[in-house]
CSV table of C-alpha atoms in Angstrom, one decimal:
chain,number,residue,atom,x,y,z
A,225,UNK,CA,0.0,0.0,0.0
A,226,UNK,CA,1.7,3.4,-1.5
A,227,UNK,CA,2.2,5.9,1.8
A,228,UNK,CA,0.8,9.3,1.4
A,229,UNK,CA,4.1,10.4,0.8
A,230,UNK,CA,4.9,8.3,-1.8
A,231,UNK,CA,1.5,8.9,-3.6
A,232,UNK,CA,2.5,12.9,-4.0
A,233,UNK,CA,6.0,11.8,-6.0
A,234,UNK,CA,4.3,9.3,-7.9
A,235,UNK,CA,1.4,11.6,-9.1
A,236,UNK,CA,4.6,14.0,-10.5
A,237,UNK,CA,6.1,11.5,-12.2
A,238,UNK,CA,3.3,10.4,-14.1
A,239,UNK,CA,3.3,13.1,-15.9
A,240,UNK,CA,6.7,13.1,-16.9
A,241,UNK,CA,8.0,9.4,-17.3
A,242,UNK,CA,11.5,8.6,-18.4
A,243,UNK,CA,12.4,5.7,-20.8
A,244,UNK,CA,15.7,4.3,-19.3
A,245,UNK,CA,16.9,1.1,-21.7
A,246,UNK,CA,19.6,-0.4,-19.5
A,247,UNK,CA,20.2,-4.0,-19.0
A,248,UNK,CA,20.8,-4.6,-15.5
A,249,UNK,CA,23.9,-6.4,-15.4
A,250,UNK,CA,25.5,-8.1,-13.0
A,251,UNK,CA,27.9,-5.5,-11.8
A,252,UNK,CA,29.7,-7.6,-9.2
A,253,UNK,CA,31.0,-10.0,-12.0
A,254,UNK,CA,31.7,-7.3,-14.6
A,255,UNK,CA,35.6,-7.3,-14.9
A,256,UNK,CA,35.8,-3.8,-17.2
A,257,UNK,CA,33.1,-0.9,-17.9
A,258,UNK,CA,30.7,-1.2,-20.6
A,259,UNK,CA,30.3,1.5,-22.6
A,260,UNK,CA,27.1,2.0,-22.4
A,261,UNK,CA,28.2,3.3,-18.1
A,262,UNK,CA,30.9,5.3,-19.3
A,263,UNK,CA,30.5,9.1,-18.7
A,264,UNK,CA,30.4,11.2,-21.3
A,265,UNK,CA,28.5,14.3,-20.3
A,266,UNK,CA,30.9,17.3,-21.9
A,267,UNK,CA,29.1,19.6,-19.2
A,268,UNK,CA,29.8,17.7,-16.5
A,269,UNK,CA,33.5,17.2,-15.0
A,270,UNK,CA,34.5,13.6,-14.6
A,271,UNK,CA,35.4,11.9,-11.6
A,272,UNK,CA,38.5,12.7,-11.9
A,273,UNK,CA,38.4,16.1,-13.1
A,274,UNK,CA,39.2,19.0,-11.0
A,275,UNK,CA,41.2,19.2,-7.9
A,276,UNK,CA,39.5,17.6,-4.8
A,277,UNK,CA,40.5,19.4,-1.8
A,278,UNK,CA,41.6,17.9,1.5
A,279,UNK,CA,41.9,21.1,3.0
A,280,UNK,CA,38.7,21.7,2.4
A,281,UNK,CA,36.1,20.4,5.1
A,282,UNK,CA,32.3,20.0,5.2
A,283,UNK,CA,31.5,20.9,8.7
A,284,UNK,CA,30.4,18.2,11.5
A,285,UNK,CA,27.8,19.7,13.7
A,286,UNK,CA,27.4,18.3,17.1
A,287,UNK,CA,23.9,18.6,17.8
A,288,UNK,CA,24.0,18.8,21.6
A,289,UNK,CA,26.7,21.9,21.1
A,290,UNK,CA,24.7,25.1,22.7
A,291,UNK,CA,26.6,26.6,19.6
A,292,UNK,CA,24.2,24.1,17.2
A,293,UNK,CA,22.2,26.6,15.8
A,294,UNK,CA,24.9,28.9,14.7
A,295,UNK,CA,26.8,26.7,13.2
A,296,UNK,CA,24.2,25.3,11.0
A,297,UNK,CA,23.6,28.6,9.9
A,298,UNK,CA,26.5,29.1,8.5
A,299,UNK,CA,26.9,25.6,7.3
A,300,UNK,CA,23.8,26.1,4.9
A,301,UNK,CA,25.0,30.2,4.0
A,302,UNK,CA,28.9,28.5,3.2
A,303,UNK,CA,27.8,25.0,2.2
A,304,UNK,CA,24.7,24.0,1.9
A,305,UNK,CA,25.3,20.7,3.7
A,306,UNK,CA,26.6,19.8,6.8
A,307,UNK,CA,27.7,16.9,9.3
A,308,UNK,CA,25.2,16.0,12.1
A,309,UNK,CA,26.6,13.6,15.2
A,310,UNK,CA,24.7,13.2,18.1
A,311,UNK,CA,21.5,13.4,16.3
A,312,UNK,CA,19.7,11.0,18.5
A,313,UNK,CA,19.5,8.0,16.0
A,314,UNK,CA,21.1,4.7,17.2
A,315,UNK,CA,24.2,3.9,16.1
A,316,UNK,CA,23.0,0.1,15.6
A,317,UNK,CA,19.7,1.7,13.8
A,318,UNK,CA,22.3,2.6,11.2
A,319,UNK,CA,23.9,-0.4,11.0
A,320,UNK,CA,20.8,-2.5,10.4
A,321,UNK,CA,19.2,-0.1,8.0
A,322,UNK,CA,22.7,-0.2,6.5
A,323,UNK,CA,22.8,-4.2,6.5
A,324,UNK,CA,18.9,-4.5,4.9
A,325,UNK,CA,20.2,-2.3,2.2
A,326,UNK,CA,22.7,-4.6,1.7
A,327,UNK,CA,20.4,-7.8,1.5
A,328,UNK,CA,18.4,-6.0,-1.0
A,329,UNK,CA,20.8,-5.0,-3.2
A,330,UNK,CA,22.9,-8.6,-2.9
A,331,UNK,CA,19.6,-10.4,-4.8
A,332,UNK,CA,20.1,-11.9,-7.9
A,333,UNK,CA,19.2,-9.5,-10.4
A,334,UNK,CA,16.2,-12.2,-11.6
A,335,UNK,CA,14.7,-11.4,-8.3
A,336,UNK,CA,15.3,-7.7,-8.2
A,337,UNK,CA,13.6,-7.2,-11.7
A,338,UNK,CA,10.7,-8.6,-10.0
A,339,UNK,CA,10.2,-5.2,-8.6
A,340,UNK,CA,11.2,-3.3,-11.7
A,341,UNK,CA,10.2,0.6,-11.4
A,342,UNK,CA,7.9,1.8,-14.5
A,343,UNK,CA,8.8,4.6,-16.8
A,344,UNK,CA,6.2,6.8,-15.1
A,345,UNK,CA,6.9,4.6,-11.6
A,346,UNK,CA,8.4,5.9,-8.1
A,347,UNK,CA,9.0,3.0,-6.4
A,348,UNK,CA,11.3,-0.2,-7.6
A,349,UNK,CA,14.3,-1.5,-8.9
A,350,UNK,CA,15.5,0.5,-11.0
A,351,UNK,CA,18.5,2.5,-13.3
A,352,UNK,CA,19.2,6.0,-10.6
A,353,UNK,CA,17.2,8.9,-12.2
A,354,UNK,CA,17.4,12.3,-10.9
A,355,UNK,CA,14.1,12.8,-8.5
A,356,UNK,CA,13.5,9.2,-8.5
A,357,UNK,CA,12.2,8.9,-5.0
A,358,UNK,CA,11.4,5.5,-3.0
A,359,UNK,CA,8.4,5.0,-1.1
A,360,UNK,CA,9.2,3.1,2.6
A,361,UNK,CA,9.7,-0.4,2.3
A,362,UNK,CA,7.7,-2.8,4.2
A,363,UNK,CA,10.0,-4.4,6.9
A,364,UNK,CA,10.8,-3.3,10.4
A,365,UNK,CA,14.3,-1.7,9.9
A,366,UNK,CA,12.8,0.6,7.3
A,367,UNK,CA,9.6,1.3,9.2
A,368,UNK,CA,12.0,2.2,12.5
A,369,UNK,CA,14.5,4.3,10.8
A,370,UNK,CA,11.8,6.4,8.9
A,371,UNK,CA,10.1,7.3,12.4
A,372,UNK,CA,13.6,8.3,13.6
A,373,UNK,CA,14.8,10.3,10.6
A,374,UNK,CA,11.4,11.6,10.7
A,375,UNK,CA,11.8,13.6,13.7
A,376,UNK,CA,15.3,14.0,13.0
A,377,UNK,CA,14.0,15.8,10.0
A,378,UNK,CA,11.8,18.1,11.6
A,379,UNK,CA,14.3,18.6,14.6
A,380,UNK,CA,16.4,20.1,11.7
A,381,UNK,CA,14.1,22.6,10.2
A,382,UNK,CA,14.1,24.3,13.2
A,383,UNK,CA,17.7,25.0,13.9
A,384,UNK,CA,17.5,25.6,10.3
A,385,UNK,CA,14.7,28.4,9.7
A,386,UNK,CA,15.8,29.5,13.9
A,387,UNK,CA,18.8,30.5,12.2
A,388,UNK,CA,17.6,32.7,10.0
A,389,UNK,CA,15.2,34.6,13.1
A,390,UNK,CA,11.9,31.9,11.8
A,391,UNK,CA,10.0,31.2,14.4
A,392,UNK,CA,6.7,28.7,14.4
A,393,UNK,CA,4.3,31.3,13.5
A,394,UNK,CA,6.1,32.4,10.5
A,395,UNK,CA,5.3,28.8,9.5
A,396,UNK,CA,1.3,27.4,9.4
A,397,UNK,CA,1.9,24.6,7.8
A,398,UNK,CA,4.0,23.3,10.4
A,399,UNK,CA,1.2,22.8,12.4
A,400,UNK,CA,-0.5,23.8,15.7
A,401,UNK,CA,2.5,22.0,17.3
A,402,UNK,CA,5.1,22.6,15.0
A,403,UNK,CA,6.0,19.3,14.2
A,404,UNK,CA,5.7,19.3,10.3
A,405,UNK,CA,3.3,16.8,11.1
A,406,UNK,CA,1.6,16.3,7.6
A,407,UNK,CA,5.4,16.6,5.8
A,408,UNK,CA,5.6,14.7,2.5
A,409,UNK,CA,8.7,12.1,3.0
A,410,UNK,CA,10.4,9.0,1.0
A,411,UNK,CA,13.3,6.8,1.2
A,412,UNK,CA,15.7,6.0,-1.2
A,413,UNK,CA,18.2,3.7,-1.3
A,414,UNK,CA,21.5,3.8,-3.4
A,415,UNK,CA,23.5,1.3,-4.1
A,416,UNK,CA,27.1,2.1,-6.0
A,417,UNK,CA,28.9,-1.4,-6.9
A,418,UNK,CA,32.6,-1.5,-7.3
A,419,UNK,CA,34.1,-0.1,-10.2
A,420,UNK,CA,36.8,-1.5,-12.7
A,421,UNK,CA,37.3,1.6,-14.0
A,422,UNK,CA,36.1,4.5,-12.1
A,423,UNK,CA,37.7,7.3,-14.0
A,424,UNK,CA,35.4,6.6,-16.5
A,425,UNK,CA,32.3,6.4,-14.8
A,426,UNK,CA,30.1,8.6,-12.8
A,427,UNK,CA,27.7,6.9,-10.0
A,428,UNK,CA,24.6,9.5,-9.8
A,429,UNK,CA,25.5,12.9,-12.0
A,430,UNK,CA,26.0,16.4,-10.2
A,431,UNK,CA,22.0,17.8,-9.3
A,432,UNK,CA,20.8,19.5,-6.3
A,433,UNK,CA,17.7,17.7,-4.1
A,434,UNK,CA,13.8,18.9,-5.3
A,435,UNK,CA,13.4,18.8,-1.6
A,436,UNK,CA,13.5,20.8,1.9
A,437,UNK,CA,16.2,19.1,3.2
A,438,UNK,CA,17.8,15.9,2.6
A,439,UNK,CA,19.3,13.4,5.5
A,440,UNK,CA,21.7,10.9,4.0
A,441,UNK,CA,23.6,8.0,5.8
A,442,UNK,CA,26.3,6.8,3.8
A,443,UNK,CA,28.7,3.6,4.6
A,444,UNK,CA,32.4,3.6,5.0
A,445,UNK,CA,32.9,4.0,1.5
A,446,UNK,CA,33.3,7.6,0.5
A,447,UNK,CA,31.7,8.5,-3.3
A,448,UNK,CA,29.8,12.0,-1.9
A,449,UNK,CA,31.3,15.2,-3.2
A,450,UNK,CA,30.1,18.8,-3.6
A,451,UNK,CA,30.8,21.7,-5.5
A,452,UNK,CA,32.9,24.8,-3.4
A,453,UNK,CA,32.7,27.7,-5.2
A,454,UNK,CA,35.4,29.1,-6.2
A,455,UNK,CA,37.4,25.9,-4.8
A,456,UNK,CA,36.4,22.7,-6.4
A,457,UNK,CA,34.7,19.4,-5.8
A,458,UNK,CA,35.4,18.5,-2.3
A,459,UNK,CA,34.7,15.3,-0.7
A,460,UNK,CA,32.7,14.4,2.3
A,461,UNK,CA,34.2,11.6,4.2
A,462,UNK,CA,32.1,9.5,6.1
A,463,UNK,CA,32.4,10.3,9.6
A,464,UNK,CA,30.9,7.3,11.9
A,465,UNK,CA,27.1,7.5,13.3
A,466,UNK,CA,26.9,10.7,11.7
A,467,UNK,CA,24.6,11.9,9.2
A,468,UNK,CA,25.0,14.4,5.9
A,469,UNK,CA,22.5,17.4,6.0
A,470,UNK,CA,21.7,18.7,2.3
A,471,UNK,CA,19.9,22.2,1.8
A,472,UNK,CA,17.4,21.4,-0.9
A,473,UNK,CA,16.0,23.4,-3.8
A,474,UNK,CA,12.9,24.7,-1.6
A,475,UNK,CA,14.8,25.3,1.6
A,476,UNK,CA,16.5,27.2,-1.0
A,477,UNK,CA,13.3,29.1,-2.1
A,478,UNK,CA,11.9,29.4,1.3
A,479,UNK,CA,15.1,31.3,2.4
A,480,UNK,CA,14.7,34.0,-0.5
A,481,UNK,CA,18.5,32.2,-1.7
A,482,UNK,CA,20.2,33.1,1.7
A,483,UNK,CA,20.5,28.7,1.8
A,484,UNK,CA,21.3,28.0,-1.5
A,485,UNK,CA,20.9,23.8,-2.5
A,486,UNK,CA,23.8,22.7,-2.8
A,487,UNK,CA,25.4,21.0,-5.8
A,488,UNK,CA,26.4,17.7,-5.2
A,489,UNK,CA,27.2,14.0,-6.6
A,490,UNK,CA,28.3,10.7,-6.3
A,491,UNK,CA,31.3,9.0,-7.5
A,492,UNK,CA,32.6,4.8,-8.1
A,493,UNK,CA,35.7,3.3,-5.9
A,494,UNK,CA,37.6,0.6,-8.0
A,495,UNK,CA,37.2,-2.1,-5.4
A,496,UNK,CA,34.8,-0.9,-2.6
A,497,UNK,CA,30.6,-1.0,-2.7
A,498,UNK,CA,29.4,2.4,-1.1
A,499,UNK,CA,26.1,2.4,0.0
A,500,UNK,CA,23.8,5.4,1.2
A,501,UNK,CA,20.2,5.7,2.3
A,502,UNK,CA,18.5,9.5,1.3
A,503,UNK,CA,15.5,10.5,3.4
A,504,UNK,CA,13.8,13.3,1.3
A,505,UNK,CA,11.9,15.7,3.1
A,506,UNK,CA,9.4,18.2,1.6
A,507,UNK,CA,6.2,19.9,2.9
A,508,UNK,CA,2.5,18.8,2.2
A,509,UNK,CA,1.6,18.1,-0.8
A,510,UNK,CA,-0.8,21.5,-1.0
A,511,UNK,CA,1.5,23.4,0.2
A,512,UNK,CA,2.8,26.4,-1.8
A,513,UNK,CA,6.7,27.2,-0.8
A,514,UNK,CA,7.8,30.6,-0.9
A,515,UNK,CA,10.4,33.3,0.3
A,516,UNK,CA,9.1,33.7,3.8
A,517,UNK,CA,8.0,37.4,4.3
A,518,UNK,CA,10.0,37.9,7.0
A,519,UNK,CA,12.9,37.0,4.6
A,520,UNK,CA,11.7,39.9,2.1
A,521,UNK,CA,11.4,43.3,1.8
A,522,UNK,CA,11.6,46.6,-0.2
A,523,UNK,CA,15.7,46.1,-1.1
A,524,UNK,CA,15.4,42.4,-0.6
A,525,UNK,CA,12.4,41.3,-3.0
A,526,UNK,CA,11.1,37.7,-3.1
A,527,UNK,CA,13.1,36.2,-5.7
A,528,UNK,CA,11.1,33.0,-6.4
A,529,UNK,CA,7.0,32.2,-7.2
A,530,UNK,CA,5.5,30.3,-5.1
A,531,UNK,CA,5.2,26.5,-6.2
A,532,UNK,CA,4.3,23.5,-4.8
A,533,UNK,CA,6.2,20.5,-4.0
A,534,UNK,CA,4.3,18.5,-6.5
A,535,UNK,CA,4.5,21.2,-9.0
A,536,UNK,CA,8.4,21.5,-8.4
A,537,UNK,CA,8.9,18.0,-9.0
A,538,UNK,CA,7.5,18.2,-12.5
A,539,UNK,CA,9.6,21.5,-13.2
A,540,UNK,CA,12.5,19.1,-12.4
A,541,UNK,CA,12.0,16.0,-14.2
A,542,UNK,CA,11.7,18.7,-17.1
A,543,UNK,CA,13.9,21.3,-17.0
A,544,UNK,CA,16.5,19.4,-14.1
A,545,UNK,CA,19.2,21.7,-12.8
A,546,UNK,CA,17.6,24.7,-14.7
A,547,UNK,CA,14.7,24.1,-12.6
A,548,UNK,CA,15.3,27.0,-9.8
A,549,UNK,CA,16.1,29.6,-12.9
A,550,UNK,CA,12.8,28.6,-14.1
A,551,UNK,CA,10.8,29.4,-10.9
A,552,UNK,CA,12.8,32.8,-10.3
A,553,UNK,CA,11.3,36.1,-10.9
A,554,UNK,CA,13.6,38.5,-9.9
A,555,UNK,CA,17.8,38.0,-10.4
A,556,UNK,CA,19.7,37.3,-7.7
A,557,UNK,CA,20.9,40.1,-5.4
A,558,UNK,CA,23.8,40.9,-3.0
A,559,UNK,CA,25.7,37.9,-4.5
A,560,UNK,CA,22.8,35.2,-4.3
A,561,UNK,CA,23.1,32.8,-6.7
A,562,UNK,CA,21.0,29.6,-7.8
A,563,UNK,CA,22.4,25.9,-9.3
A,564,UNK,CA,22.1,27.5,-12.8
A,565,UNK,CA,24.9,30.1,-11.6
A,566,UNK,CA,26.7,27.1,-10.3
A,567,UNK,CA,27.0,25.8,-13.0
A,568,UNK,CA,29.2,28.2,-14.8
A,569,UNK,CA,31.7,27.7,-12.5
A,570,UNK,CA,34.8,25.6,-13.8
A,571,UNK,CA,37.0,23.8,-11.8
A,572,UNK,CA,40.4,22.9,-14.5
């Protein structure tokens, strides 16, 4: 039975299916790349194009520091993404979530094409497509991490929008209680095999999240990078129990651009499988997201239309990382920039 959540990402993609043809090989016998997986994209740098700087770190936020709140505001104005520890999920929570990702992707491939995801499909087994979001799985690791990250989530978008001087009654649709308590949500799970040739490959294609805010647990297999401007492609390391943070396209438009998403992606390791597990977190489904009015004003005018999750998900599967431009009716101002602006920047 679809979750509510799952229902409002599926209805989106209806409308805009994409026709993947890839055989699903068996990637842990594969001894060299096909060519059909080699990357190609001339916009796009490869794996490994660019310099990847060490010196460069993503910041780890303790969340019991009295400081919390200040540093993830200037995590998302720097960053856009962030390190959480001490986030109240179980360390062994992470490890069995971790493990049932695992056993699903270790199935013959027979058996996982059982499940196959549709054109116009959410949910499945599947080639990765940009915005191709997973309903919760049925079992009771799934079902316990979801009610964990869940309040994770919403634990987030506080110190998040507190940050910025938000307070509960600059948001209604978080509810009497605050508590985001009819937020749209789905899992997805990633799984990036081993790689003979990794130089030549790219495991899920620079984009920024359609969402609010994106929680990600990823193994001990590092593969996440994201772009620096002005300094390059920088990796985040996984750090144990802790969790990545991602600002997403409508944290982005909710903050008027002060958060901007963050332009991120995932690379191959020649002889390690990396695994991660993306919550995505938006708001209802009738909710229209817009720069907050406290946010705006006569020098700093609302840059973005108001939109819906829904509708946002359809300008992505559309116009992809040109989806933010599309929604923006005013340039930005005092240095703001969208993913489109990213995108010009070149890292040699």
């Amino acid at each position: 039975m679809p979750s509510r959540s799952s229902a409002v990402l599926s209805d989106a993609f209806k409308s805009h299916p994409v026709h993947l043809h890839h055989k699903h090989p068996d990637f842990s016998s594969l001894q060299e790349l096909p060519d059909s997986y080699a990357w190609s994209q001339p916009d796009d740098h490869p794996p490994s194009g660019g310099p990847i700087f060490a010196s460069e770190s993503v910041p780890v936020i303790d969340l019991d520091d009295p400081n919390a709140l200040k540093l993830i505001g200037h995590a998302c104005k720097t960053w856009g993404v962030f390190q959480v520890t001490n986030h109240g999920i179980p360390t062994d929570l992470l490890d069995h979530i971790e493990s049932a990702g695992r056993t699903l992707f270790s199935l013959p491939v027979h058996q996982k094409l059982k499940a196959a995801r549709s054109p116009d499909g959410v949910s499945g087994y599947g080639v990765a497509r940009i915005s191709s979001f997973f309903p919760k799985l049925m079992c009771d690791v799934i079902e316990a991490y979801q009610t964990e990250v869940k309040r994770l989530a919403g634990r987030l978008m506080w110190l998040m929008l507190g940050s910025l001087g938000i307070s509960k009654a600059d948001i209604k649709w978080a509810g009497p209680k605050g508590n985001f308590k009819g937020a749209s949500a789905a899992l997805q799970i990633n799984s990036y095999p081993a790689c003979p040739d990794p130089d030549r490959a790219m495991g899920l294609a620079a984009h920024t999240d359609s969402t609010l805010l994106t929680i990600l647990y990823q193994n001990s297999t590092s593969g996440l990078q994201v772009l620096r401007e002005g300094t390059g492609w920088v990796t985040v390391p996984p750090v144990r129990g802790a969790l990545v943070v991602n600002v997403g396209d409508l944290l982005h438009i909710l903050s008027n651009g002060l958060y901007p998403s963050v332009l991120h992606r995932a690379v191959v390791n020649r002889t390690r499988h990396r695994l991660s597990i993306a919550y995505l977190y938006g708001p209802p489904s009738s909710v229209q997201i817009s720069p907050l009015p406290r946010l705006v004003g006569p020098g700093q005018p609302p840059l973005y239309r108001p939109i819906t999750w829904s509708e946002y998900l359809g300008t992505k599967a559309k116009h992809f990382n040109k989806a933010l431009s599309s929604v923006r009716v005013f340039s930005p101002v005092n240095g703001l920039a969208d993913v489109t602006d990213h995108n010009t920047v070149k890292v040699n």
